[in-house]
GROMACS .gro file of C-alpha atoms in nm:
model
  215
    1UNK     CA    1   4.159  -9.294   3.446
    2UNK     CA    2   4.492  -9.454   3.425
    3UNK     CA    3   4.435  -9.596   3.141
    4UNK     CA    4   4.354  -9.257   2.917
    5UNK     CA    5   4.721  -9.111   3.025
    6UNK     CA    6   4.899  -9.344   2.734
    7UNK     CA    7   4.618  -9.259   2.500
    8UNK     CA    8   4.675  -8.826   2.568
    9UNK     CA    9   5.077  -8.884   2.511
   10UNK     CA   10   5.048  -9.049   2.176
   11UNK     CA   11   4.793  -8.807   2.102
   12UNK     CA   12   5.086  -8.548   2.156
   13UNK     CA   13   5.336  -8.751   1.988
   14UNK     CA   14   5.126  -8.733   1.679
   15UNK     CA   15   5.143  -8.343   1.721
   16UNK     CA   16   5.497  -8.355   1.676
   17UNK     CA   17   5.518  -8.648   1.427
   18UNK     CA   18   5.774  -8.456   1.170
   19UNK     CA   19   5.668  -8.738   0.950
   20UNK     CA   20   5.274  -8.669   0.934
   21UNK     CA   21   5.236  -8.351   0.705
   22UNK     CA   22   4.951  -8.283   0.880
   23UNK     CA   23   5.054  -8.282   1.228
   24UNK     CA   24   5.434  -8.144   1.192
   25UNK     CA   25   5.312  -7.771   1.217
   26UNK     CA   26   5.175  -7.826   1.575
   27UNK     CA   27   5.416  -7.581   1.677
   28UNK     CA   28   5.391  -7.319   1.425
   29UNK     CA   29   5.224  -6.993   1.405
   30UNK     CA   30   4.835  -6.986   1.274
   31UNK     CA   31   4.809  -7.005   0.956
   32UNK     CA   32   5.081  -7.172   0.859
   33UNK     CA   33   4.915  -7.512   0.709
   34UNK     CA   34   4.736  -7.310   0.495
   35UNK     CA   35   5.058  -7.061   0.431
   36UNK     CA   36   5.182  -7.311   0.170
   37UNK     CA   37   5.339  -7.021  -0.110
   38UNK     CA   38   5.385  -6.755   0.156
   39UNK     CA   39   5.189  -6.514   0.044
   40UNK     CA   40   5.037  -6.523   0.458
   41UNK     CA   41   5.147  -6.150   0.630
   42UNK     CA   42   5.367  -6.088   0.302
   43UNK     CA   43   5.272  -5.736   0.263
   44UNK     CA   44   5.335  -5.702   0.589
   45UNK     CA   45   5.668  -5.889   0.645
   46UNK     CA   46   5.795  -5.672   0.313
   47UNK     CA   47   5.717  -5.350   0.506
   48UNK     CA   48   5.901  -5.448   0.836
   49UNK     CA   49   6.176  -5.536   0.605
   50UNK     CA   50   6.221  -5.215   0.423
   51UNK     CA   51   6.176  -5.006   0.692
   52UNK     CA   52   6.452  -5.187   0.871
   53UNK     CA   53   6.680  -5.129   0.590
   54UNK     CA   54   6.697  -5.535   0.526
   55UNK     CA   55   6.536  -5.462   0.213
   56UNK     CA   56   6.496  -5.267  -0.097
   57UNK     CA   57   6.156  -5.212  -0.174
   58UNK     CA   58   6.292  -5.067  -0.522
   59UNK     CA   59   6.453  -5.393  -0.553
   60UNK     CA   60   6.094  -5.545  -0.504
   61UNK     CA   61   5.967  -5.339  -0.794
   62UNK     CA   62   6.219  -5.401  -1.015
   63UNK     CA   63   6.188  -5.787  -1.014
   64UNK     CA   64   5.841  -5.783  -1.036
   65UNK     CA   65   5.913  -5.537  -1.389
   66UNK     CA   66   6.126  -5.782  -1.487
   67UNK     CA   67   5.941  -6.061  -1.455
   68UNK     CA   68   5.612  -5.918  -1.556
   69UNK     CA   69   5.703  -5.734  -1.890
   70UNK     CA   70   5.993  -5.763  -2.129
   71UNK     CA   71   6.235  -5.477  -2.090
   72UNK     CA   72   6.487  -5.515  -2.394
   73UNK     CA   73   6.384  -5.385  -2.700
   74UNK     CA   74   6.589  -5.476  -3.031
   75UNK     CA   75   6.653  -5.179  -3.365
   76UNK     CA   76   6.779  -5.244  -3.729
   77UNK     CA   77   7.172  -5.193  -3.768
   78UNK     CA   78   7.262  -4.818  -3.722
   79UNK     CA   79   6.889  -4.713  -3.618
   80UNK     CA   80   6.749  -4.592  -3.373
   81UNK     CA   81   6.398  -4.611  -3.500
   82UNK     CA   82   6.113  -4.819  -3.317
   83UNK     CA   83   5.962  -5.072  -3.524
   84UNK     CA   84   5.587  -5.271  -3.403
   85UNK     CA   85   5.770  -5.520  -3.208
   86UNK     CA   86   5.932  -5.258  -3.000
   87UNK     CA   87   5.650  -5.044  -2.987
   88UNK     CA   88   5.444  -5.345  -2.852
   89UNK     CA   89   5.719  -5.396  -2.607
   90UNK     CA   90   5.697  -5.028  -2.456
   91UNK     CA   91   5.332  -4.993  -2.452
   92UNK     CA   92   5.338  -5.334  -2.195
   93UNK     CA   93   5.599  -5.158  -2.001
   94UNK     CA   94   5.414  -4.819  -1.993
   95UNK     CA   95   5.115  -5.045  -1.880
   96UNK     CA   96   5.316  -5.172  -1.601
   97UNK     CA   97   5.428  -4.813  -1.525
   98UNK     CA   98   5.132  -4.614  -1.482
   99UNK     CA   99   5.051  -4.896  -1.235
  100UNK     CA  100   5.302  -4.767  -1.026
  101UNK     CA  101   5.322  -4.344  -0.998
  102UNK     CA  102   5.592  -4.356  -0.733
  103UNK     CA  103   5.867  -4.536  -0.957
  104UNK     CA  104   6.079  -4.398  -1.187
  105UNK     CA  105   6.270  -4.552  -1.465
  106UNK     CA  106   6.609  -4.541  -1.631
  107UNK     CA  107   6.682  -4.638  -2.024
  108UNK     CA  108   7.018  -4.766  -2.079
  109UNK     CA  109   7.094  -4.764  -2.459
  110UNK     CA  110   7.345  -5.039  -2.623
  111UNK     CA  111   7.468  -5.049  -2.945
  112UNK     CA  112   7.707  -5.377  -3.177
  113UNK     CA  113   8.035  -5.347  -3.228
  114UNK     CA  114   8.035  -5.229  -3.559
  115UNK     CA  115   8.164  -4.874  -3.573
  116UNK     CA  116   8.397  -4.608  -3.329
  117UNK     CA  117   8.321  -4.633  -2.946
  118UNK     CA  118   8.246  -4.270  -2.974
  119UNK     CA  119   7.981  -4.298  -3.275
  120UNK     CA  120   7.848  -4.631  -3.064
  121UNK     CA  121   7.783  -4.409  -2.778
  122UNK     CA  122   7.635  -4.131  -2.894
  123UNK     CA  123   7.349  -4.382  -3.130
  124UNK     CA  124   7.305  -4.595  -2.759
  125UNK     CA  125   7.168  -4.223  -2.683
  126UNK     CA  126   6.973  -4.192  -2.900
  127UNK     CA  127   6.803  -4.515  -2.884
  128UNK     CA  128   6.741  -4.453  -2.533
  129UNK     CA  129   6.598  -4.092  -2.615
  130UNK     CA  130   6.367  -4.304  -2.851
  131UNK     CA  131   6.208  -4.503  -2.589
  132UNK     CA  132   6.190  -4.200  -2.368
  133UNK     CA  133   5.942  -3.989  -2.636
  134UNK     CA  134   5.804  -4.313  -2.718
  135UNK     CA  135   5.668  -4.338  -2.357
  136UNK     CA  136   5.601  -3.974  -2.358
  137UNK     CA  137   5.397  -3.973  -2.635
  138UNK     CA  138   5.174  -4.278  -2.436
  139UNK     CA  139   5.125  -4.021  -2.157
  140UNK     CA  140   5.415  -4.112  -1.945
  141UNK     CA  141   5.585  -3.830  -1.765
  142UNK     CA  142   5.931  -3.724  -1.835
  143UNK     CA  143   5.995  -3.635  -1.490
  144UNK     CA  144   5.972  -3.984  -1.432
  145UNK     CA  145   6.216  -4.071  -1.658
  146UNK     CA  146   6.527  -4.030  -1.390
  147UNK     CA  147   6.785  -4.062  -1.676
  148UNK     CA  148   6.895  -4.211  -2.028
  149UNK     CA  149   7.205  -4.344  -2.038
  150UNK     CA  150   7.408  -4.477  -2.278
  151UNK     CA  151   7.665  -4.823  -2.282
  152UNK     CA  152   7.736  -4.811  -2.648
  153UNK     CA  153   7.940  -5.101  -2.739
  154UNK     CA  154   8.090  -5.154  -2.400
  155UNK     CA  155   7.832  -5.432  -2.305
  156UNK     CA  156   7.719  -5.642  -2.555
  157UNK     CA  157   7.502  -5.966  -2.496
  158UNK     CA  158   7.687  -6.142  -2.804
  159UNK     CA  159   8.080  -6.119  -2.816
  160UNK     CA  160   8.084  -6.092  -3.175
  161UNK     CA  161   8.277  -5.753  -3.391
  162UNK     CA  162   7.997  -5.803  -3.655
  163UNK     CA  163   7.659  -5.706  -3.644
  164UNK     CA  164   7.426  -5.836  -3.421
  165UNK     CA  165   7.089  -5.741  -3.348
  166UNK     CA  166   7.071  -5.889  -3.029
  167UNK     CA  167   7.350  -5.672  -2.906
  168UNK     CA  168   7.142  -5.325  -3.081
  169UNK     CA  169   6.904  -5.306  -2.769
  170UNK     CA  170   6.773  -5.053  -2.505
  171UNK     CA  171   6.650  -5.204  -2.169
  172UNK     CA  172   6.433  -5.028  -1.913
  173UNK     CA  173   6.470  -5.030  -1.538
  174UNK     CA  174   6.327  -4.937  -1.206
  175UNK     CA  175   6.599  -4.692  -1.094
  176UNK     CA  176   6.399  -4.613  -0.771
  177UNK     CA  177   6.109  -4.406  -0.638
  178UNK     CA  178   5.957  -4.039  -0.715
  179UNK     CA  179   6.032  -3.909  -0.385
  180UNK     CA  180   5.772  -3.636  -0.380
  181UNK     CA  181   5.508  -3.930  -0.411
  182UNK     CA  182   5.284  -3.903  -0.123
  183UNK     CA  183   5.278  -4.332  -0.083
  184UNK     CA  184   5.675  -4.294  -0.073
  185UNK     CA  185   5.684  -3.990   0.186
  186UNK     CA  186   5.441  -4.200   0.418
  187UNK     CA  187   5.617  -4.500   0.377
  188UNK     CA  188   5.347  -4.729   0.269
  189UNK     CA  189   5.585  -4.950   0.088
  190UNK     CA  190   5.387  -5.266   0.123
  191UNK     CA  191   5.075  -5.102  -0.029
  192UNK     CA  192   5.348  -4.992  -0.376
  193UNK     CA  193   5.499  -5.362  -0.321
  194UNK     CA  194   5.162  -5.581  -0.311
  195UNK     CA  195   4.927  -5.317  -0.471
  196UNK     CA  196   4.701  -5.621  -0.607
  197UNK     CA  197   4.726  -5.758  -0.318
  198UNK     CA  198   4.621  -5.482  -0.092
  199UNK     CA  199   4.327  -5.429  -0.368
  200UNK     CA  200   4.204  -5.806  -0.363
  201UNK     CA  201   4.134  -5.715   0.034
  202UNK     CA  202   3.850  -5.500  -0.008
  203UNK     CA  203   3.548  -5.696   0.001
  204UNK     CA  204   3.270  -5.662  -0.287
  205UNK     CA  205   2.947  -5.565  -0.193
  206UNK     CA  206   2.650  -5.754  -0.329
  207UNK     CA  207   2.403  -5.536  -0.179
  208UNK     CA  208   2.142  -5.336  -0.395
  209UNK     CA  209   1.961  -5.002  -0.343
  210UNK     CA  210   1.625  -5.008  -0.254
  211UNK     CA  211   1.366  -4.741  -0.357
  212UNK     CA  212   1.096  -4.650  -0.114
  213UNK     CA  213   0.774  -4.775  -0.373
  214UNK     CA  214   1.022  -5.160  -0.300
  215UNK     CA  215   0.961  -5.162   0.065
   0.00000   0.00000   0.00000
């Protein structure tokens, strides 16, 4: 028996080996080998978060927009008329919207520098009123529609006085959540947050029905 005491403590040594991948979790929850992106407890971890206050679920949302859809679209110089790239722009945001009842959205309308601040403003309007019908037209509700807004001239994405159609541009944002939303007033953040993920959780059944003239 003396002899198998060396064997045990380099068995433990290997445990905590920080230089054998395999081994160097020996110490870490379960799970976390196989935890290599994160995505182990997520939804869950998000939740605790939020409910804490350490972190906006709206946030959340509104990176996952942004990453998932494009939310700038462009006009023609003193227009505020959608052409088929924008339109194609709005109906993948509207897609991405009615995926998600209990947000609501702001348009912020920009505008070149060509032209008075005032006159600026008031066509940033109206390209963001554009967007807004546009959506309602696809079946989107107003009421989720928190605001339209308008920057005018004030922030352009080129620093240029002539035109530039980067600069003539409305962009679309989560500005929060539609409080009377029955998901929102229970607090099931998470589920909103990780809605795919929550969905690829329910198991598929590959079970058939049976008639009695089968048996």
């Amino acid at each position: 028996m003396k002899y198998l005491a060396p064997i045990g403590l380099v068995a433990l040594g290997a445990c905590s080996d920080p230089g054998n991948p395999g081994t160097r979790a020996f110490d870490r929850p379960a799970g976390a080998i196989t935890d290599a992106q994160g995505g182990f407890g997520a939804a869950t971890m998000n939740n605790k978060l939020v409910m804490t206050g350490q972190q906006s679920a709206a946030m959340n949302l509104a990176n996952r927009f942004a990453e998932a859809v494009p939310t700038t679209v462009n006009f023609a110089f003193d227009s505020a008329v959608l052409d088929a790239d924008a339109q194609q722009t709005l109906r993948a945001q509207a897609d991405f919207i009615r995926q998600f009842p209990e947000l609501r959205f702001r348009v912020y309308g920009h505008t070149d520098l060509v032209g008075s601040a005032a006159y600026n403003k008031q066509l940033g309007l109206r390209r963001a009123q554009a967007i807004v019908g546009y959506f309602a037209s696809l079946g989107i509700s107003r009421d989720r529609l928190e605001a339209v807004a308008s920057f005018g001239e004030t922030q352009p994405l080129i620093p240029t006085p002539g035109r530039e159609r980067l600069n003539r541009r409305t962009v679309t944002e989560v500005s929060g959540f539609y409080e009377r939303h029955p998901s929102v007033l229970d607090g099931k953040y998470a589920q909103v947050v990780y809605r795919e993920y929550v969905a690829s959780a329910v198991p598929t059944s590959g079970l058939e029905g049976t008639t009695a003239g089968d048996l």
